[in-house]
Amino acid sequence: MEVLRVEELTVRRGKRKVLDGVTFSLRVGEKFIIAGDNGAGKTTLIETVMGFIPAEGGRIYLKGREVRNEEDFYALRTTVGYVFQNPDDQLFSLTVEEELAFAPLNLKLSREEVERRIDRALKAFSIEHLREKTIHSLSGGEKRIVSIACVLTMEPEALILDEPTTGLDRKRFKRLVEFLKETDKSVIVVTHDVELIKSLGWKVYRLENGKLFLLP
Ligand SMILES: Nc1ncnc2c1ncn2[C@@H]1O[C@H](COP(=O)(O)OP(=O)(O)OP(=O)(O)O)[C@@H](O)[C@H]1O
Ligand SMILES: [Mg+2]
């Protein structure tokens, strides 16, 4: 069973063809890495899959069903949690608590369930002390961790994280690696952090010249 399938995705940004026929699939429980140089198109690939950038050609499937319109992309975004490369593009609430509550409230869950999910997400990364803080007052690394915790409150089946270790200290880096290895969700990590790639030990795809290759 596949959570996601991408076929022959082609995306142009300006004059440049950034993605030139990218194909991959993410099976239930599968975990892999997408690596590639700065500007290779990793973020473009993910943002196209999430429906933020229009594709010139190709197809995206969620659990075997083609994703065609905004409604389909909405379903995709509740099934696949996406952690942005830049937390400032993701976080928009005044406080950490409000930010964490946003997705579950949007899912029309009960107040108790929302509370339960906020507690669990804070606990997962030991950031209970950040709950009442304003987003604005957080450090770079704190914003990163909060942006990951936020995606968890949606309880998505799959996760896509774009450069999730940027700005993290040793302790948080280790905790994140542990979390990614332990979770039974399907996971795609986009990164060129060699230490992260080594620590995870997952299969690695490389994006180069608009194409995705599986590294041996
Ligand atoms: N908003 C934009 N408009 C036009 N071109 C863009 C835009 N954002 C990115 N690009 C171009 O698309 C190409 C791919 O960028 P992208 O951000 O996808 O690369 P990346 O692999 O994620 O790089 P990094 O490792 O630095 O995060 C680059 O050539 C970049 O200049
Ligand atoms: Mg990027």
PDB file of C-alpha atoms and ligand atoms in Angstrom:
ATOM      1  CA  MET A   1       0.000   0.000   0.000  1.00  0.00           C
ATOM      2  CA  GLU A   2       1.347   3.401  -0.982  1.00  0.00           C
ATOM      3  CA  VAL A   3       0.662   6.599   0.918  1.00  0.00           C
ATOM      4  CA  LEU A   4       2.103   8.733  -1.858  1.00  0.00           C
ATOM      5  CA  ARG A   5       3.074   8.201  -5.446  1.00  0.00           C
ATOM      6  CA  VAL A   6       4.611  10.798  -7.735  1.00  0.00           C
ATOM      7  CA  GLU A   7       4.972  10.124 -11.451  1.00  0.00           C
ATOM      8  CA  GLU A   8       6.986  12.086 -14.002  1.00  0.00           C
ATOM      9  CA  LEU A   9       6.683  15.365 -12.121  1.00  0.00           C
ATOM     10  CA  THR A  10       7.949  18.345 -14.094  1.00  0.00           C
ATOM     11  CA  VAL A  11       8.189  21.818 -12.592  1.00  0.00           C
ATOM     12  CA  ARG A  12       9.556  25.028 -14.048  1.00  0.00           C
ATOM     13  CA  ARG A  13      10.599  27.995 -11.934  1.00  0.00           C
ATOM     14  CA  GLY A  14      11.186  31.005 -14.095  1.00  0.00           C
ATOM     15  CA  LYS A  15      12.947  29.748 -17.212  1.00  0.00           C
ATOM     16  CA  ARG A  16      14.602  26.818 -15.486  1.00  0.00           C
ATOM     17  CA  LYS A  17      13.157  23.320 -15.496  1.00  0.00           C
ATOM     18  CA  VAL A  18      13.878  22.513 -11.848  1.00  0.00           C
ATOM     19  CA  LEU A  19      12.212  19.082 -11.870  1.00  0.00           C
ATOM     20  CA  ASP A  20      12.366  17.027 -15.020  1.00  0.00           C
ATOM     21  CA  GLY A  21      10.319  13.859 -14.674  1.00  0.00           C
ATOM     22  CA  VAL A  22      10.623  12.941 -11.005  1.00  0.00           C
ATOM     23  CA  THR A  23       9.080   9.643  -9.957  1.00  0.00           C
ATOM     24  CA  PHE A  24       8.963   8.065  -6.490  1.00  0.00           C
ATOM     25  CA  SER A  25       6.583   6.365  -4.117  1.00  0.00           C
ATOM     26  CA  LEU A  26       6.283   6.250  -0.341  1.00  0.00           C
ATOM     27  CA  ARG A  27       4.840   3.017   1.001  1.00  0.00           C
ATOM     28  CA  VAL A  28       3.114   2.695   4.368  1.00  0.00           C
ATOM     29  CA  GLY A  29       5.829   2.626   7.052  1.00  0.00           C
ATOM     30  CA  GLU A  30       8.587   3.377   4.570  1.00  0.00           C
ATOM     31  CA  LYS A  31      11.273   5.947   5.440  1.00  0.00           C
ATOM     32  CA  PHE A  32      13.812   7.562   3.152  1.00  0.00           C
ATOM     33  CA  ILE A  33      15.984  10.605   2.584  1.00  0.00           C
ATOM     34  CA  ILE A  34      16.101  13.024  -0.338  1.00  0.00           C
ATOM     35  CA  ALA A  35      19.507  14.686  -0.620  1.00  0.00           C
ATOM     36  CA  GLY A  36      20.919  17.091  -3.167  1.00  0.00           C
ATOM     37  CA  ASP A  37      22.915  20.300  -3.510  1.00  0.00           C
ATOM     38  CA  ASN A  38      21.619  23.790  -2.702  1.00  0.00           C
ATOM     39  CA  GLY A  39      19.176  24.790  -5.413  1.00  0.00           C
ATOM     40  CA  ALA A  40      18.770  21.206  -6.686  1.00  0.00           C
ATOM     41  CA  GLY A  41      14.999  21.512  -6.248  1.00  0.00           C
ATOM     42  CA  LYS A  42      14.334  19.516  -3.069  1.00  0.00           C
ATOM     43  CA  THR A  43      12.029  22.098  -1.523  1.00  0.00           C
ATOM     44  CA  THR A  44      10.383  22.673  -4.908  1.00  0.00           C
ATOM     45  CA  LEU A  45       9.665  18.936  -5.150  1.00  0.00           C
ATOM     46  CA  ILE A  46       8.056  18.783  -1.699  1.00  0.00           C
ATOM     47  CA  GLU A  47       6.071  21.993  -2.148  1.00  0.00           C
ATOM     48  CA  THR A  48       4.745  20.725  -5.466  1.00  0.00           C
ATOM     49  CA  VAL A  49       3.668  17.454  -3.835  1.00  0.00           C
ATOM     50  CA  MET A  50       1.940  19.441  -1.057  1.00  0.00           C
ATOM     51  CA  GLY A  51       0.128  21.562  -3.643  1.00  0.00           C
ATOM     52  CA  PHE A  52       1.875  24.891  -3.001  1.00  0.00           C
ATOM     53  CA  ILE A  53       3.649  25.048  -6.373  1.00  0.00           C
ATOM     54  CA  PRO A  54       1.861  24.109  -9.600  1.00  0.00           C
ATOM     55  CA  ALA A  55       3.383  21.316 -11.691  1.00  0.00           C
ATOM     56  CA  GLU A  56       3.837  21.642 -15.419  1.00  0.00           C
ATOM     57  CA  GLY A  57       3.365  17.922 -15.878  1.00  0.00           C
ATOM     58  CA  GLY A  58       3.070  14.645 -14.021  1.00  0.00           C
ATOM     59  CA  ARG A  59       0.746  13.055 -11.514  1.00  0.00           C
ATOM     60  CA  ILE A  60       0.465  12.803  -7.735  1.00  0.00           C
ATOM     61  CA  TYR A  61      -1.472   9.993  -6.039  1.00  0.00           C
ATOM     62  CA  LEU A  62      -2.643   9.809  -2.432  1.00  0.00           C
ATOM     63  CA  LYS A  63      -3.329   6.197  -1.434  1.00  0.00           C
ATOM     64  CA  GLY A  64      -3.827   5.252  -5.046  1.00  0.00           C
ATOM     65  CA  ARG A  65      -6.186   8.121  -5.916  1.00  0.00           C
ATOM     66  CA  GLU A  66      -4.986  10.881  -8.174  1.00  0.00           C
ATOM     67  CA  VAL A  67      -4.740  14.296  -6.512  1.00  0.00           C
ATOM     68  CA  ARG A  68      -6.329  16.733  -8.938  1.00  0.00           C
ATOM     69  CA  ASN A  69      -7.994  19.669  -7.224  1.00  0.00           C
ATOM     70  CA  GLU A  70      -7.724  21.789  -4.072  1.00  0.00           C
ATOM     71  CA  GLU A  71     -10.031  19.449  -2.168  1.00  0.00           C
ATOM     72  CA  ASP A  72      -7.709  16.511  -2.958  1.00  0.00           C
ATOM     73  CA  PHE A  73      -4.687  18.542  -1.841  1.00  0.00           C
ATOM     74  CA  TYR A  74      -6.500  19.364   1.407  1.00  0.00           C
ATOM     75  CA  ALA A  75      -6.880  15.628   2.038  1.00  0.00           C
ATOM     76  CA  LEU A  76      -3.211  15.149   1.169  1.00  0.00           C
ATOM     77  CA  ARG A  77      -2.153  17.868   3.624  1.00  0.00           C
ATOM     78  CA  THR A  78      -4.090  16.277   6.483  1.00  0.00           C
ATOM     79  CA  THR A  79      -2.633  12.828   5.733  1.00  0.00           C
ATOM     80  CA  VAL A  80       0.941  13.981   5.134  1.00  0.00           C
ATOM     81  CA  GLY A  81       2.345  16.420   7.691  1.00  0.00           C
ATOM     82  CA  TYR A  82       4.832  18.859   6.216  1.00  0.00           C
ATOM     83  CA  VAL A  83       7.522  20.635   8.227  1.00  0.00           C
ATOM     84  CA  PHE A  84       8.755  23.661   6.272  1.00  0.00           C
ATOM     85  CA  GLN A  85      12.457  24.346   5.679  1.00  0.00           C
ATOM     86  CA  ASN A  86      11.944  27.804   7.176  1.00  0.00           C
ATOM     87  CA  PRO A  87       9.834  27.796  10.378  1.00  0.00           C
ATOM     88  CA  ASP A  88       8.922  31.462   9.771  1.00  0.00           C
ATOM     89  CA  ASP A  89       7.019  30.344   6.658  1.00  0.00           C
ATOM     90  CA  GLN A  90       5.077  27.817   8.720  1.00  0.00           C
ATOM     91  CA  LEU A  91       4.336  29.458  12.064  1.00  0.00           C
ATOM     92  CA  PHE A  92       1.785  32.246  12.088  1.00  0.00           C
ATOM     93  CA  SER A  93       0.111  32.283  15.515  1.00  0.00           C
ATOM     94  CA  LEU A  94       0.883  34.589  18.409  1.00  0.00           C
ATOM     95  CA  THR A  95       1.762  31.890  20.950  1.00  0.00           C
ATOM     96  CA  VAL A  96       3.136  28.345  20.863  1.00  0.00           C
ATOM     97  CA  GLU A  97      -0.068  27.044  22.434  1.00  0.00           C
ATOM     98  CA  GLU A  98      -2.263  28.695  19.788  1.00  0.00           C
ATOM     99  CA  GLU A  99      -0.030  27.396  17.027  1.00  0.00           C
ATOM    100  CA  LEU A 100      -0.215  23.848  18.415  1.00  0.00           C
ATOM    101  CA  ALA A 101      -4.001  24.078  18.760  1.00  0.00           C
ATOM    102  CA  PHE A 102      -4.605  25.363  15.243  1.00  0.00           C
ATOM    103  CA  ALA A 103      -4.509  22.120  13.229  1.00  0.00           C
ATOM    104  CA  PRO A 104      -6.508  19.967  15.669  1.00  0.00           C
ATOM    105  CA  LEU A 105      -9.128  22.722  16.113  1.00  0.00           C
ATOM    106  CA  ASN A 106      -9.353  22.910  12.344  1.00  0.00           C
ATOM    107  CA  LEU A 107     -10.035  19.175  12.319  1.00  0.00           C
ATOM    108  CA  LYS A 108     -13.021  19.982  14.579  1.00  0.00           C
ATOM    109  CA  LEU A 109     -11.755  17.798  17.426  1.00  0.00           C
ATOM    110  CA  SER A 110     -13.113  18.217  20.940  1.00  0.00           C
ATOM    111  CA  ARG A 111     -11.381  20.633  23.331  1.00  0.00           C
ATOM    112  CA  GLU A 112     -10.194  17.660  25.443  1.00  0.00           C
ATOM    113  CA  GLU A 113      -8.714  15.934  22.416  1.00  0.00           C
ATOM    114  CA  VAL A 114      -6.997  19.152  21.334  1.00  0.00           C
ATOM    115  CA  GLU A 115      -5.524  19.498  24.850  1.00  0.00           C
ATOM    116  CA  ARG A 116      -4.366  15.894  24.825  1.00  0.00           C
ATOM    117  CA  ARG A 117      -2.610  16.370  21.485  1.00  0.00           C
ATOM    118  CA  ILE A 118      -0.928  19.607  22.569  1.00  0.00           C
ATOM    119  CA  ASP A 119       0.375  17.937  25.756  1.00  0.00           C
ATOM    120  CA  ARG A 120       1.641  14.954  23.803  1.00  0.00           C
ATOM    121  CA  ALA A 121       3.408  17.058  21.164  1.00  0.00           C
ATOM    122  CA  LEU A 122       5.102  19.227  23.809  1.00  0.00           C
ATOM    123  CA  LYS A 123       6.163  16.142  25.736  1.00  0.00           C
ATOM    124  CA  ALA A 124       7.555  14.393  22.645  1.00  0.00           C
ATOM    125  CA  PHE A 125      10.312  16.997  22.439  1.00  0.00           C
ATOM    126  CA  SER A 126      10.425  18.103  26.099  1.00  0.00           C
ATOM    127  CA  ILE A 127       9.304  21.627  25.302  1.00  0.00           C
ATOM    128  CA  GLU A 128       6.523  21.988  27.874  1.00  0.00           C
ATOM    129  CA  HIS A 129       8.253  25.171  29.082  1.00  0.00           C
ATOM    130  CA  LEU A 130       7.643  26.864  25.703  1.00  0.00           C
ATOM    131  CA  ARG A 131       3.860  26.466  25.814  1.00  0.00           C
ATOM    132  CA  GLU A 132       2.962  30.016  26.910  1.00  0.00           C
ATOM    133  CA  LYS A 133       5.698  31.782  24.938  1.00  0.00           C
ATOM    134  CA  THR A 134       5.090  33.955  21.920  1.00  0.00           C
ATOM    135  CA  ILE A 135       6.433  32.527  18.664  1.00  0.00           C
ATOM    136  CA  HIS A 136       8.225  35.804  18.124  1.00  0.00           C
ATOM    137  CA  SER A 137      10.300  35.336  21.306  1.00  0.00           C
ATOM    138  CA  LEU A 138      11.621  31.855  20.393  1.00  0.00           C
ATOM    139  CA  SER A 139      15.185  31.115  19.272  1.00  0.00           C
ATOM    140  CA  GLY A 140      15.819  29.588  15.836  1.00  0.00           C
ATOM    141  CA  GLY A 141      16.208  26.067  17.228  1.00  0.00           C
ATOM    142  CA  GLU A 142      13.120  26.467  19.431  1.00  0.00           C
ATOM    143  CA  LYS A 143      11.073  27.562  16.414  1.00  0.00           C
ATOM    144  CA  ARG A 144      12.299  24.498  14.535  1.00  0.00           C
ATOM    145  CA  ILE A 145      11.214  22.112  17.292  1.00  0.00           C
ATOM    146  CA  VAL A 146       7.865  23.882  17.709  1.00  0.00           C
ATOM    147  CA  SER A 147       7.236  23.619  13.953  1.00  0.00           C
ATOM    148  CA  ILE A 148       7.819  19.848  14.159  1.00  0.00           C
ATOM    149  CA  ALA A 149       5.603  19.516  17.248  1.00  0.00           C
ATOM    150  CA  CYS A 150       2.824  21.436  15.432  1.00  0.00           C
ATOM    151  CA  VAL A 151       2.714  18.958  12.608  1.00  0.00           C
ATOM    152  CA  LEU A 152       2.416  16.089  15.113  1.00  0.00           C
ATOM    153  CA  THR A 153      -0.787  17.509  16.618  1.00  0.00           C
ATOM    154  CA  MET A 154      -2.501  16.697  13.321  1.00  0.00           C
ATOM    155  CA  GLU A 155      -1.506  13.042  13.854  1.00  0.00           C
ATOM    156  CA  PRO A 156      -0.696  12.581  10.164  1.00  0.00           C
ATOM    157  CA  GLU A 157       0.009   9.130   8.710  1.00  0.00           C
ATOM    158  CA  ALA A 158       3.158  10.375   7.014  1.00  0.00           C
ATOM    159  CA  LEU A 159       5.692  13.133   7.616  1.00  0.00           C
ATOM    160  CA  ILE A 160       7.813  15.155   5.230  1.00  0.00           C
ATOM    161  CA  LEU A 161      10.494  17.235   6.931  1.00  0.00           C
ATOM    162  CA  ASP A 162      12.616  19.725   4.989  1.00  0.00           C
ATOM    163  CA  GLU A 163      16.051  20.190   6.619  1.00  0.00           C
ATOM    164  CA  PRO A 164      14.683  19.428  10.089  1.00  0.00           C
ATOM    165  CA  THR A 165      18.018  19.634  11.944  1.00  0.00           C
ATOM    166  CA  THR A 166      18.957  23.202  11.002  1.00  0.00           C
ATOM    167  CA  GLY A 167      19.701  25.094  14.221  1.00  0.00           C
ATOM    168  CA  LEU A 168      19.242  22.158  16.595  1.00  0.00           C
ATOM    169  CA  ASP A 169      21.655  21.559  19.482  1.00  0.00           C
ATOM    170  CA  ARG A 170      23.102  18.091  20.273  1.00  0.00           C
ATOM    171  CA  LYS A 171      20.334  17.080  22.621  1.00  0.00           C
ATOM    172  CA  ARG A 172      17.523  18.077  20.268  1.00  0.00           C
ATOM    173  CA  PHE A 173      19.331  16.544  17.276  1.00  0.00           C
ATOM    174  CA  LYS A 174      19.538  13.208  19.118  1.00  0.00           C
ATOM    175  CA  ARG A 175      15.926  13.390  20.240  1.00  0.00           C
ATOM    176  CA  LEU A 176      14.763  14.110  16.700  1.00  0.00           C
ATOM    177  CA  VAL A 177      16.774  11.185  15.277  1.00  0.00           C
ATOM    178  CA  GLU A 178      15.324   8.916  17.956  1.00  0.00           C
ATOM    179  CA  PHE A 179      11.805  10.119  17.201  1.00  0.00           C
ATOM    180  CA  LEU A 180      12.188   9.651  13.428  1.00  0.00           C
ATOM    181  CA  LYS A 181      13.586   6.138  13.890  1.00  0.00           C
ATOM    182  CA  GLU A 182      10.902   5.085  16.380  1.00  0.00           C
ATOM    183  CA  THR A 183       7.782   6.464  14.725  1.00  0.00           C
ATOM    184  CA  ASP A 184       5.605   4.041  12.795  1.00  0.00           C
ATOM    185  CA  LYS A 185       4.641   6.824  10.374  1.00  0.00           C
ATOM    186  CA  SER A 186       5.998   6.893   6.830  1.00  0.00           C
ATOM    187  CA  VAL A 187       8.724   9.538   6.643  1.00  0.00           C
ATOM    188  CA  ILE A 188      10.600  11.525   4.007  1.00  0.00           C
ATOM    189  CA  VAL A 189      13.492  13.628   5.289  1.00  0.00           C
ATOM    190  CA  VAL A 190      14.945  16.208   2.924  1.00  0.00           C
ATOM    191  CA  THR A 191      18.479  17.096   3.950  1.00  0.00           C
ATOM    192  CA  HIS A 192      22.116  17.480   3.092  1.00  0.00           C
ATOM    193  CA  ASP A 193      23.134  17.095   6.741  1.00  0.00           C
ATOM    194  CA  VAL A 194      25.653  14.232   6.423  1.00  0.00           C
ATOM    195  CA  GLU A 195      25.460  13.452  10.126  1.00  0.00           C
ATOM    196  CA  LEU A 196      21.680  13.130   9.954  1.00  0.00           C
ATOM    197  CA  ILE A 197      21.933  10.879   6.895  1.00  0.00           C
ATOM    198  CA  LYS A 198      24.446   8.694   8.749  1.00  0.00           C
ATOM    199  CA  SER A 199      22.441   8.605  11.988  1.00  0.00           C
ATOM    200  CA  LEU A 200      19.217   7.578  10.274  1.00  0.00           C
ATOM    201  CA  GLY A 201      20.779   4.946   8.026  1.00  0.00           C
ATOM    202  CA  TRP A 202      17.824   5.026   5.603  1.00  0.00           C
ATOM    203  CA  LYS A 203      17.809   4.664   1.851  1.00  0.00           C
ATOM    204  CA  VAL A 204      18.907   7.861   0.126  1.00  0.00           C
ATOM    205  CA  TYR A 205      17.686   9.414  -3.092  1.00  0.00           C
ATOM    206  CA  ARG A 206      19.677  12.188  -4.684  1.00  0.00           C
ATOM    207  CA  LEU A 207      18.080  14.981  -6.690  1.00  0.00           C
ATOM    208  CA  GLU A 208      20.367  16.197  -9.430  1.00  0.00           C
ATOM    209  CA  ASN A 209      19.700  17.951 -12.740  1.00  0.00           C
ATOM    210  CA  GLY A 210      15.983  17.665 -12.175  1.00  0.00           C
ATOM    211  CA  LYS A 211      16.053  13.871 -11.720  1.00  0.00           C
ATOM    212  CA  LEU A 212      15.822  11.666  -8.650  1.00  0.00           C
ATOM    213  CA  PHE A 213      18.348   8.802  -8.345  1.00  0.00           C
ATOM    214  CA  LEU A 214      18.500   6.072  -5.712  1.00  0.00           C
ATOM    215  CA  LEU A 215      22.008   6.022  -4.242  1.00  0.00           C
ATOM    216  CA  PRO A 216      23.618   2.591  -3.900  1.00  0.00           C
TER     217      PRO A 216
HETATM  218  N1  LIG B   1      10.061  31.583  -5.498  1.00  0.00           N
HETATM  219  C1  LIG B   1      10.870  31.208  -6.491  1.00  0.00           C
HETATM  220  N2  LIG B   1      10.747  31.707  -7.731  1.00  0.00           N
HETATM  221  C2  LIG B   1      11.560  31.333  -8.730  1.00  0.00           C
HETATM  222  N3  LIG B   1      12.541  30.436  -8.583  1.00  0.00           N
HETATM  223  C3  LIG B   1      12.715  29.901  -7.384  1.00  0.00           C
HETATM  224  C4  LIG B   1      11.893  30.247  -6.272  1.00  0.00           C
HETATM  225  N4  LIG B   1      12.298  29.528  -5.191  1.00  0.00           N
HETATM  226  C5  LIG B   1      13.325  28.777  -5.623  1.00  0.00           C
HETATM  227  N5  LIG B   1      13.576  28.988  -6.922  1.00  0.00           N
HETATM  228  C6  LIG B   1      14.614  28.335  -7.731  1.00  0.00           C
HETATM  229  O1  LIG B   1      14.322  26.961  -7.839  1.00  0.00           O
HETATM  230  C7  LIG B   1      15.525  26.194  -7.753  1.00  0.00           C
HETATM  231  C8  LIG B   1      15.366  25.125  -6.700  1.00  0.00           C
HETATM  232  O2  LIG B   1      15.230  25.723  -5.430  1.00  0.00           O
HETATM  233  P1  LIG B   1      14.852  24.864  -4.147  1.00  0.00           P
HETATM  234  O3  LIG B   1      14.569  25.835  -3.058  1.00  0.00           O
HETATM  235  O4  LIG B   1      13.805  23.908  -4.515  1.00  0.00           O
HETATM  236  O5  LIG B   1      16.227  24.074  -3.902  1.00  0.00           O
HETATM  237  P2  LIG B   1      16.665  23.169  -2.671  1.00  0.00           P
HETATM  238  O6  LIG B   1      17.203  21.896  -3.245  1.00  0.00           O
HETATM  239  O7  LIG B   1      15.564  23.068  -1.689  1.00  0.00           O
HETATM  240  O8  LIG B   1      17.887  24.015  -2.066  1.00  0.00           O
HETATM  241  P3  LIG B   1      18.404  24.160  -0.545  1.00  0.00           P
HETATM  242  O9  LIG B   1      19.282  22.980  -0.287  1.00  0.00           O
HETATM  243  O10 LIG B   1      19.206  25.412  -0.564  1.00  0.00           O
HETATM  244  O11 LIG B   1      17.224  24.244   0.352  1.00  0.00           O
HETATM  245  C9  LIG B   1      16.654  27.186  -7.492  1.00  0.00           C
HETATM  246  O12 LIG B   1      17.318  27.398  -8.720  1.00  0.00           O
HETATM  247  C10 LIG B   1      15.954  28.430  -7.028  1.00  0.00           C
HETATM  248  O13 LIG B   1      16.650  29.562  -7.437  1.00  0.00           O
HETATM  249 MG    MG B   2      15.351  23.615   0.225  1.00  0.00          MG
END
